[in-house]
Protein backbone atom coordinates (compact mmCIF):
# COMPACT_ATOMS: atom_id res chain seq x y z
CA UNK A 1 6.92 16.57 -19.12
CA UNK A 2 9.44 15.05 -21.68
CA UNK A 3 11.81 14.59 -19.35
CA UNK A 4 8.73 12.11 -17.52
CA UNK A 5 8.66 10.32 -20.58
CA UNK A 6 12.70 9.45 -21.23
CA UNK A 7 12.40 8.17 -17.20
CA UNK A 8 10.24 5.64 -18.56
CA UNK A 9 11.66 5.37 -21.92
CA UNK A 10 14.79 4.60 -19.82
CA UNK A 11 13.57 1.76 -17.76
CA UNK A 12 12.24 0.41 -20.62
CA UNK A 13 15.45 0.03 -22.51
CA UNK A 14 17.43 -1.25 -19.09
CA UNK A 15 14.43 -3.78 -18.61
CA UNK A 16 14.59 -5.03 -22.07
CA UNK A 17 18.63 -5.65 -21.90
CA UNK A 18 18.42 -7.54 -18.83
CA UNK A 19 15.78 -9.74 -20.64
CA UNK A 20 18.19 -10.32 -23.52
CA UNK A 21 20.72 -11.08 -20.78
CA UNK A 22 18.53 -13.47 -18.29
CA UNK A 23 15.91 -14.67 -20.64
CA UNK A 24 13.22 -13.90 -18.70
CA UNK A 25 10.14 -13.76 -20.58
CA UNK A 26 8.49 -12.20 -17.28
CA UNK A 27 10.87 -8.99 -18.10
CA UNK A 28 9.74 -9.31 -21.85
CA UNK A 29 6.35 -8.16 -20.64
CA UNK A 30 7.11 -5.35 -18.85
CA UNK A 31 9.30 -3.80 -21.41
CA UNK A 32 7.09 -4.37 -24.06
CA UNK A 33 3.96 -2.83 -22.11
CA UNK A 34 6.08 -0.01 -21.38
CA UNK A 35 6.74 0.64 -24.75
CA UNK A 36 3.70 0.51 -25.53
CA UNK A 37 2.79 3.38 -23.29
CA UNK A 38 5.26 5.59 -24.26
CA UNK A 39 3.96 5.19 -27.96
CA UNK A 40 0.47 5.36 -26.93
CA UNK A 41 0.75 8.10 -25.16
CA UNK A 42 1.65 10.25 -27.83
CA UNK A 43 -0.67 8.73 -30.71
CA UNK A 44 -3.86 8.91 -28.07
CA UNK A 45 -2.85 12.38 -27.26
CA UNK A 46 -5.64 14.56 -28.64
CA UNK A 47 -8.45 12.35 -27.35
CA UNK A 48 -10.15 13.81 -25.06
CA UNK A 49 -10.04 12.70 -21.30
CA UNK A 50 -13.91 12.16 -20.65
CA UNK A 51 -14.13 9.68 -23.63
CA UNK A 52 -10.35 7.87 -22.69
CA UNK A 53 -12.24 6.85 -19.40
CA UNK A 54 -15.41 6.07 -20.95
CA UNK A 55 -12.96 3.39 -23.26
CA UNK A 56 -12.34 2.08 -20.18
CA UNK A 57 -15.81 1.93 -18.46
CA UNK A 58 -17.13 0.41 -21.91
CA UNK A 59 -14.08 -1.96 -21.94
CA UNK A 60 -14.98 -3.19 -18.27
CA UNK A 61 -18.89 -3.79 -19.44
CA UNK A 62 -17.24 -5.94 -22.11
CA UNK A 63 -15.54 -8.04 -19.95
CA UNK A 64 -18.46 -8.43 -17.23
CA UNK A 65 -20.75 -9.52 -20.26
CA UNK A 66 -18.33 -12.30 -20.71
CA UNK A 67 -17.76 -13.68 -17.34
CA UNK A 68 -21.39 -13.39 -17.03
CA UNK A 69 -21.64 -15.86 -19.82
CA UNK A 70 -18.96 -18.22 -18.27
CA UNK A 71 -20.96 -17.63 -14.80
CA UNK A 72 -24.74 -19.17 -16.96
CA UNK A 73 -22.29 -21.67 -18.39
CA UNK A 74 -21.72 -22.55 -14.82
CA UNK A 75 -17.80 -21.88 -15.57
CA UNK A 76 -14.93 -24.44 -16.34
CA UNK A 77 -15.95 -27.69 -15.68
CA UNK A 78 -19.48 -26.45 -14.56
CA UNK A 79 -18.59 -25.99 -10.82
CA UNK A 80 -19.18 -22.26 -10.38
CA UNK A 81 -21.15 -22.02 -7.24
CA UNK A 82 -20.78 -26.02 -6.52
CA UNK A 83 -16.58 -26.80 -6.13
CA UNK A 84 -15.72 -23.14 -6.15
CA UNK A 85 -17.39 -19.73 -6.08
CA UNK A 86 -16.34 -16.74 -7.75
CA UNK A 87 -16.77 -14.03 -10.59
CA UNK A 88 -14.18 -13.53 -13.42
CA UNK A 89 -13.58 -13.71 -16.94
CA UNK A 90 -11.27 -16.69 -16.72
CA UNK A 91 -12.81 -19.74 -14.66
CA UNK A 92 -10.46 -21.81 -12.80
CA UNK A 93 -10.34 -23.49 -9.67
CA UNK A 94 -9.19 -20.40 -7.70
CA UNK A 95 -9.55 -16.60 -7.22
CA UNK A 96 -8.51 -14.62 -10.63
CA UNK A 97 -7.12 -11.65 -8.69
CA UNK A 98 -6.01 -10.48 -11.81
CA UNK A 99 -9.55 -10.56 -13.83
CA UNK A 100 -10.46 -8.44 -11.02
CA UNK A 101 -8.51 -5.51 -11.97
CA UNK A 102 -10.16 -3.94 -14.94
CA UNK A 103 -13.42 -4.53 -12.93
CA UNK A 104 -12.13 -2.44 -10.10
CA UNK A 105 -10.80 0.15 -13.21
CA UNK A 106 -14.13 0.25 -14.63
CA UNK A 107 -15.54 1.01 -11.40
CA UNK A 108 -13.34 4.15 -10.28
CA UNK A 109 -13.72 5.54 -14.11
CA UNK A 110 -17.50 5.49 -13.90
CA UNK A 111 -17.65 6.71 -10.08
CA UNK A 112 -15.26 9.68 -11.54
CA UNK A 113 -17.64 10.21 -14.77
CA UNK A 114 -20.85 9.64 -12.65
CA UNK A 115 -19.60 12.83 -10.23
CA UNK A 116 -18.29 15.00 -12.69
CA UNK A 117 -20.10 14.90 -16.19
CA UNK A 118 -23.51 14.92 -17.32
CA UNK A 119 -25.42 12.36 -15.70
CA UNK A 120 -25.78 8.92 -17.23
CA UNK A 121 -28.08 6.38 -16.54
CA UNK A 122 -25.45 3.67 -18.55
CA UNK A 123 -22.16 5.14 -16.46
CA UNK A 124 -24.41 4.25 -12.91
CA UNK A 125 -25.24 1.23 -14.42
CA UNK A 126 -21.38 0.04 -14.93
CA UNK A 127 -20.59 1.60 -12.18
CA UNK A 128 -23.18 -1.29 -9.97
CA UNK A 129 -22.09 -4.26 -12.55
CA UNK A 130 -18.58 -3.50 -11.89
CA UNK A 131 -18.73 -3.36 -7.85
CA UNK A 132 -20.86 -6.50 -7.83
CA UNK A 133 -18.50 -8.27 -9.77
CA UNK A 134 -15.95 -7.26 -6.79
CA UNK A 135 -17.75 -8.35 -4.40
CA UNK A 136 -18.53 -11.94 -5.99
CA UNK A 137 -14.59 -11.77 -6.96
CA UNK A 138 -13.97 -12.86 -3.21
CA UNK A 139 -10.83 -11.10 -3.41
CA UNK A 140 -9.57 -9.73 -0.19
CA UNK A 141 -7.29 -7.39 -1.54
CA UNK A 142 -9.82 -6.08 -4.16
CA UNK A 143 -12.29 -5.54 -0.73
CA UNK A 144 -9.78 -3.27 0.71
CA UNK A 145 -9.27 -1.23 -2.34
CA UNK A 146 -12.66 -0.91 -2.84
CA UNK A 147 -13.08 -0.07 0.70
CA UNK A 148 -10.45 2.94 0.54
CA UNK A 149 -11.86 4.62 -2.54
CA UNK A 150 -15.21 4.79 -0.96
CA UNK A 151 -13.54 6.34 2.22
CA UNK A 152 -11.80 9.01 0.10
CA UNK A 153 -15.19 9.95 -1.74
CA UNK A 154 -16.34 10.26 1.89
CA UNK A 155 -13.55 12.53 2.39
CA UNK A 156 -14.36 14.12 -1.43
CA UNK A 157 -18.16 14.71 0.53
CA UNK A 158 -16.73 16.19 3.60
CA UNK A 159 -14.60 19.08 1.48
CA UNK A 160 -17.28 19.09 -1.28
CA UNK A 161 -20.79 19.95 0.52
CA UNK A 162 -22.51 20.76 -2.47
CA UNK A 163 -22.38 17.42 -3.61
CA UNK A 164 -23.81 16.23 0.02
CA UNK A 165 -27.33 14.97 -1.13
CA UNK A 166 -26.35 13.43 -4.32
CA UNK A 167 -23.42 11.50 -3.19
CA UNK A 168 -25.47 10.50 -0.47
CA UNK A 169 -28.08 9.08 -2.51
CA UNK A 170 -25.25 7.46 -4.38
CA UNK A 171 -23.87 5.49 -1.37
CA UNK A 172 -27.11 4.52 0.09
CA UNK A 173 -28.25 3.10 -3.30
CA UNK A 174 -25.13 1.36 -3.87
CA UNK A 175 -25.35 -0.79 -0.29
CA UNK A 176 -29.43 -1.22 -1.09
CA UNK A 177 -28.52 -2.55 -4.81
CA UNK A 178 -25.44 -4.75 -3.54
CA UNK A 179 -26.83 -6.36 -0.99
CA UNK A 180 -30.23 -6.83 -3.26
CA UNK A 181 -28.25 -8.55 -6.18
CA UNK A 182 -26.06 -10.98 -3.99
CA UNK A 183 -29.32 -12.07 -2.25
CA UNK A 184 -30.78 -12.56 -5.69
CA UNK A 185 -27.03 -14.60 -7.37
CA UNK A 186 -27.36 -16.86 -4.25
CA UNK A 187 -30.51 -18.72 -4.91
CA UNK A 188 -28.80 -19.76 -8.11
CA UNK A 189 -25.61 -21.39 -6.35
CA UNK A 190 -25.71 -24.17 -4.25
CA UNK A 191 -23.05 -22.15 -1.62
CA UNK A 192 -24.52 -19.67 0.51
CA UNK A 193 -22.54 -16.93 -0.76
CA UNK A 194 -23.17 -14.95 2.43
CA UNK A 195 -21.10 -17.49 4.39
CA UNK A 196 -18.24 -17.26 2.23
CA UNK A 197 -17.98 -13.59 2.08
CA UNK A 198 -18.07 -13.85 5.79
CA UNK A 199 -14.98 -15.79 6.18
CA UNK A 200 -13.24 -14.05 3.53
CA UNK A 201 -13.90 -10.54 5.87
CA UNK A 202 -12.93 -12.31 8.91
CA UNK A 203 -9.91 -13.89 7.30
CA UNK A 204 -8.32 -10.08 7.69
CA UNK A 205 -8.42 -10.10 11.07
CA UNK A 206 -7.64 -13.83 12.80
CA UNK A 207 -5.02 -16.43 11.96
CA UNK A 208 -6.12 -18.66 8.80
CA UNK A 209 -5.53 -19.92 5.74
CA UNK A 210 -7.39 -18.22 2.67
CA UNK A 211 -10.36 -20.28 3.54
CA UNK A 212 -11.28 -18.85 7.05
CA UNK A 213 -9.70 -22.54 8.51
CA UNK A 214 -7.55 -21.78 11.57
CA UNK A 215 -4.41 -22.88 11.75
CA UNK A 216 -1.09 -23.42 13.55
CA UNK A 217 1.12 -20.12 14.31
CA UNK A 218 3.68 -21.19 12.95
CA UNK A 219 2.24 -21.47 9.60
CA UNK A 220 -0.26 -18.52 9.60
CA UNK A 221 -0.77 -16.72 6.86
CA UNK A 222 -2.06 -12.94 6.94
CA UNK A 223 -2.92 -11.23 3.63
CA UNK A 224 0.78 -9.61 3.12
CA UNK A 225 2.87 -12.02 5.05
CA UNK A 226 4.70 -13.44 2.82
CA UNK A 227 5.40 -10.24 1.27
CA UNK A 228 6.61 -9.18 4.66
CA UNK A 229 8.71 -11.98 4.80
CA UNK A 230 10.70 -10.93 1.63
CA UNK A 231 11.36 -7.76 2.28
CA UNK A 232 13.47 -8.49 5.24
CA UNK A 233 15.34 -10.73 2.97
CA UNK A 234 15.86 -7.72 0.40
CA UNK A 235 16.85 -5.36 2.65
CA UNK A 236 19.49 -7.97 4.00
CA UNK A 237 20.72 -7.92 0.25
CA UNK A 238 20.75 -4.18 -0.28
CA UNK A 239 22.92 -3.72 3.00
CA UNK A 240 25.65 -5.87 1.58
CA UNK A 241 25.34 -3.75 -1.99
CA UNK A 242 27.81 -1.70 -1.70
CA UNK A 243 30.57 -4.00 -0.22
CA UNK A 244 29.77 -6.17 -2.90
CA UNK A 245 30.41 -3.10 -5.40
CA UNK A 246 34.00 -2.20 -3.48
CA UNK A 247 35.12 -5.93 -4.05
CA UNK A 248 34.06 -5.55 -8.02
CA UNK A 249 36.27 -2.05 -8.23
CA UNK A 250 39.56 -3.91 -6.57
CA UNK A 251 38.96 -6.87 -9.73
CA UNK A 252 40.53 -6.52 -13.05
CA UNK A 253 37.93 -6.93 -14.92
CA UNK A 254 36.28 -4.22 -12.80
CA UNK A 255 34.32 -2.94 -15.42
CA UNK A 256 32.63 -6.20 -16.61
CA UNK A 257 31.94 -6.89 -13.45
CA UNK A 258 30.16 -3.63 -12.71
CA UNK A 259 28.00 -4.01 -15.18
CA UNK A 260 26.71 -7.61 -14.35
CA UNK A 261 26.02 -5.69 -10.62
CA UNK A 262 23.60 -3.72 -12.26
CA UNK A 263 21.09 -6.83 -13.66
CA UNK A 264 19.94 -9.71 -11.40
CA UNK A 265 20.85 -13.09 -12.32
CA UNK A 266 18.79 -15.21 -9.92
CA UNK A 267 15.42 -14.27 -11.23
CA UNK A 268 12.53 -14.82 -8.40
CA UNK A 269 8.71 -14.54 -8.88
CA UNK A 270 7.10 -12.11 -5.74
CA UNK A 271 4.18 -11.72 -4.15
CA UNK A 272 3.72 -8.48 -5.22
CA UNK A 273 4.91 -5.64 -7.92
CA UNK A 274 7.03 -3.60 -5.56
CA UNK A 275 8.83 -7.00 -4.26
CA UNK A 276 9.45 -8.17 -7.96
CA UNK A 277 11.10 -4.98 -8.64
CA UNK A 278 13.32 -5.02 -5.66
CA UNK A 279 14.18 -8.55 -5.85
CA UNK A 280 14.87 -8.75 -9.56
CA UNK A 281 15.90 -5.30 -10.82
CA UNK A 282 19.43 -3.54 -9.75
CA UNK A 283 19.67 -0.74 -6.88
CA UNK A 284 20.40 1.44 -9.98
CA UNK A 285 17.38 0.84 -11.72
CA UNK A 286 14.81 0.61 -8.53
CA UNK A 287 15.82 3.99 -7.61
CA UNK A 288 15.29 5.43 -11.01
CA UNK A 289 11.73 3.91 -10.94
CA UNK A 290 11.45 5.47 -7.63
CA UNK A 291 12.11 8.90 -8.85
CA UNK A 292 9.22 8.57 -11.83
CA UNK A 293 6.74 7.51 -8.91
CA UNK A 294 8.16 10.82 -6.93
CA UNK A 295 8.01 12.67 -9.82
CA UNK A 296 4.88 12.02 -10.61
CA UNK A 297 3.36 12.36 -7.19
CA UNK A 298 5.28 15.39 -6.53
CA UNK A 299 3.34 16.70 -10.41
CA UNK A 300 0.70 16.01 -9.33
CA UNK A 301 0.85 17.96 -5.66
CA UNK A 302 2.41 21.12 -7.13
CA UNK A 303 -0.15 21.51 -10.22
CA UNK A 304 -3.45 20.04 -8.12
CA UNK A 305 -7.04 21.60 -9.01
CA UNK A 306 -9.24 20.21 -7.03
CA UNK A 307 -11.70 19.81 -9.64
CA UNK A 308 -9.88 18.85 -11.70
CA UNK A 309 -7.26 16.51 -10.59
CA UNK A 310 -8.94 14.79 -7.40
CA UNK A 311 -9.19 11.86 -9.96
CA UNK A 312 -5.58 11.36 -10.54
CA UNK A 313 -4.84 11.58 -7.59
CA UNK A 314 -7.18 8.64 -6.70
CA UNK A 315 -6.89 6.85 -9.68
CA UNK A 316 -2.20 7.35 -8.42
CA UNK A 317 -3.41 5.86 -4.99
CA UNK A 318 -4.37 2.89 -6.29
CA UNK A 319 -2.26 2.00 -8.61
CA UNK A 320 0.37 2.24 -5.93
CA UNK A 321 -1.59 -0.21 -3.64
CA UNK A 322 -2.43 -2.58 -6.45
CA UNK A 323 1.35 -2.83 -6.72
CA UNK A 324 1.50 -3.20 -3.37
CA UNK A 325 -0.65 -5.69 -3.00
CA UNK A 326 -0.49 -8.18 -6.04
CA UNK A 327 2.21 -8.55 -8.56
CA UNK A 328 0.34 -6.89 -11.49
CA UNK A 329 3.07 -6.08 -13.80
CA UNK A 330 2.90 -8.95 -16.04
CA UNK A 331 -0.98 -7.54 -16.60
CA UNK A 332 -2.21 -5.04 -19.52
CA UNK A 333 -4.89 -3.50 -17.46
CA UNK A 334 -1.87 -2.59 -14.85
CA UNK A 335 -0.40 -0.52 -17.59
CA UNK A 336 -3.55 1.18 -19.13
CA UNK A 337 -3.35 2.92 -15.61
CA UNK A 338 0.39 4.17 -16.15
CA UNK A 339 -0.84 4.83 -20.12
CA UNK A 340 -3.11 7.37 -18.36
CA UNK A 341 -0.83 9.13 -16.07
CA UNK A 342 2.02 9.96 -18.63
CA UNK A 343 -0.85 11.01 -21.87
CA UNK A 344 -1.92 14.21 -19.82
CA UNK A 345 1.93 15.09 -19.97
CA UNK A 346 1.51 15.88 -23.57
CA UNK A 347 -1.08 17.74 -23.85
CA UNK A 348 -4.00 19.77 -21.89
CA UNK A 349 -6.87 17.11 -22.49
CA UNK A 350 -10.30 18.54 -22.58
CA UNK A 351 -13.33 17.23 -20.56
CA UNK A 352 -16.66 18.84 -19.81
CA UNK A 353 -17.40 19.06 -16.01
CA UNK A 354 -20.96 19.48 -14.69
């Protein structure tokens, strides 16, 4: 469990010196968050798990309370619901994927509270606040992760029958509630909010841009193809590595030269977390973040109660798609979700199941 923790602690230093090399305040960031995991993990270790994810419920209620107010405010500029049409914390004139996030946190922490400690009438609450501020998001990506998690508690039903009925219930109530409140939100706005969740479904499956218009092929955009599009690009890079390593060796100033091969001097901003990584971190250090994801998934495989840890599992799952999906490592909430995996390694925390 230390060892977990000097992986990270690792990275952390690597990521830092390449920031004092490239000045790149993007690599700041992510060294500093890290950090601050590491530390927190240790001076949060003793609090309990059950009131570590209620922070984080509580924290989400905080923030839909505020975009709430920017939503009666009508948002910057007062377009929300006339020029544009979405829910965040932060108006501006497009989708804040990233507000999104501790929305989509808040909701998996109260789903996870909701099924396995006492019931709560405030948790279910959150829990409704925090999917309808999803949906009104109009973030694709946010639609499929919110999408998957329900298909795993489906799964969660399947191998859990006693909890049939009031998962059931839970389901049913959610779709009746949803589809209530955005019915409700749309006689306030002067878009029909149902068309424009339409076209943001359909926009998974044809050709178009992130408005539903159709376009030319040769300019189509799907929801990872640009992402797509780097990776071949990386993988070109990767192949010519270790050539590029042999050449270094056969130079007198070998060593130098080995160590600028191990930090990125054409920094790039990605799509997406894992791109980022593999397009601005050495082989070296990729591979090493590669073995604390491993590590980790392989922890939690070999030690996995049911019970107990069917929520880190889940809670693992999406933090890899996130990553996948958007480039979230510049973001705090990103790293609350790491702060989480590597606490538990310190200590047995405590929680109170049903």
């Amino acid at each position: 469990n230390i060892k977990n923790n000097y992986i990270l602690l690792f990275v952390t230093i690597i990521i830092f010196v390449d920031f004092l090399i490239n000045k790149n305040f993007f690599d700041l960031k992510i060294s500093v968050y890290l950090g601050l995991c590491i530390v927190l993990s240790y001076i949060i270790s003793e609090i309990r798990e059950d009131m570590f994810l209620k922070l984080i419920t509580f924290s989400s209620l905080i923030f839909l309370l505020y975009g709430v107010y920017g939503w009666l405010n009508g948002g910057e500029g007062a377009a929300w619901g006339k020029l544009y049409v979405y829910f965040a914390y932060n108006y501006l004139p497009s989708t804040r994927n990233e507000d999104s996030l501790i929305f989509l946190l808040g909701f998996i922490t109260s789903l996870y509270l909701f099924l396995f400690t006492k019931f709560n009438y405030k948790i279910l609450l959150i829990n409704q606040l925090n999917i309808l501020a999803i949906i009104l998001s109009f973030s694709r990506g946010m639609y499929l992760l919110i999408f998957l998690n329900l298909i795993m508690l489906i799964f969660y039903i399947i191998s859990n029958t006693n909890k049939f009925k009031f998962v059931a219930i839970y389901l049913i109530g959610t779709l009746l509630i949803q589809f209530s409140s955005i019915q409700i939100i749309n006689k306030s706005t002067e878009m029909d909010l149902n068309s424009v969740f339409v076209v943001k479904l359909q926009s998974f499956n044809h050709l178009g841009d992130s408005t539903g218009n159709t376009i030319s092929k040769k300019n189509y955009t799907y929801l990872l193809n640009s992402s797509r599009n780097s990776s071949k690009i990386k993988i070109n890079e990767w192949k010519n590595f270790m050539n590029e390593i042999k050449v270094t060796m056969s130079n007198d100033n070998y060593f130098f030269n080995l160590v600028n091969k191990f930090f990125v001097n054409k920094k790039k901003y990605y799509e997406n977390s894992v791109l980022y990584i593999l397009g601005n971190f050495s082989i070296f250090l990729s591979f090493v973040i590669l073995i604390f994801i491993l590590k980790n998934t392989l922890k939690i495989k070999n030690n996995f109660e049911y019970s107990k840890d069917i929520f880190k599992l889940v809670i693992f799952v999406n933090f890899i798609l996130l990553n996948t999906i958007y480039n979230y490592l510049d973001d705090i909430w990103n790293y609350l979700i790491i702060l989480y995996l590597i606490t538990p390694n310190n200590q047995n925390f405590k929680i109170s199941y049903k």
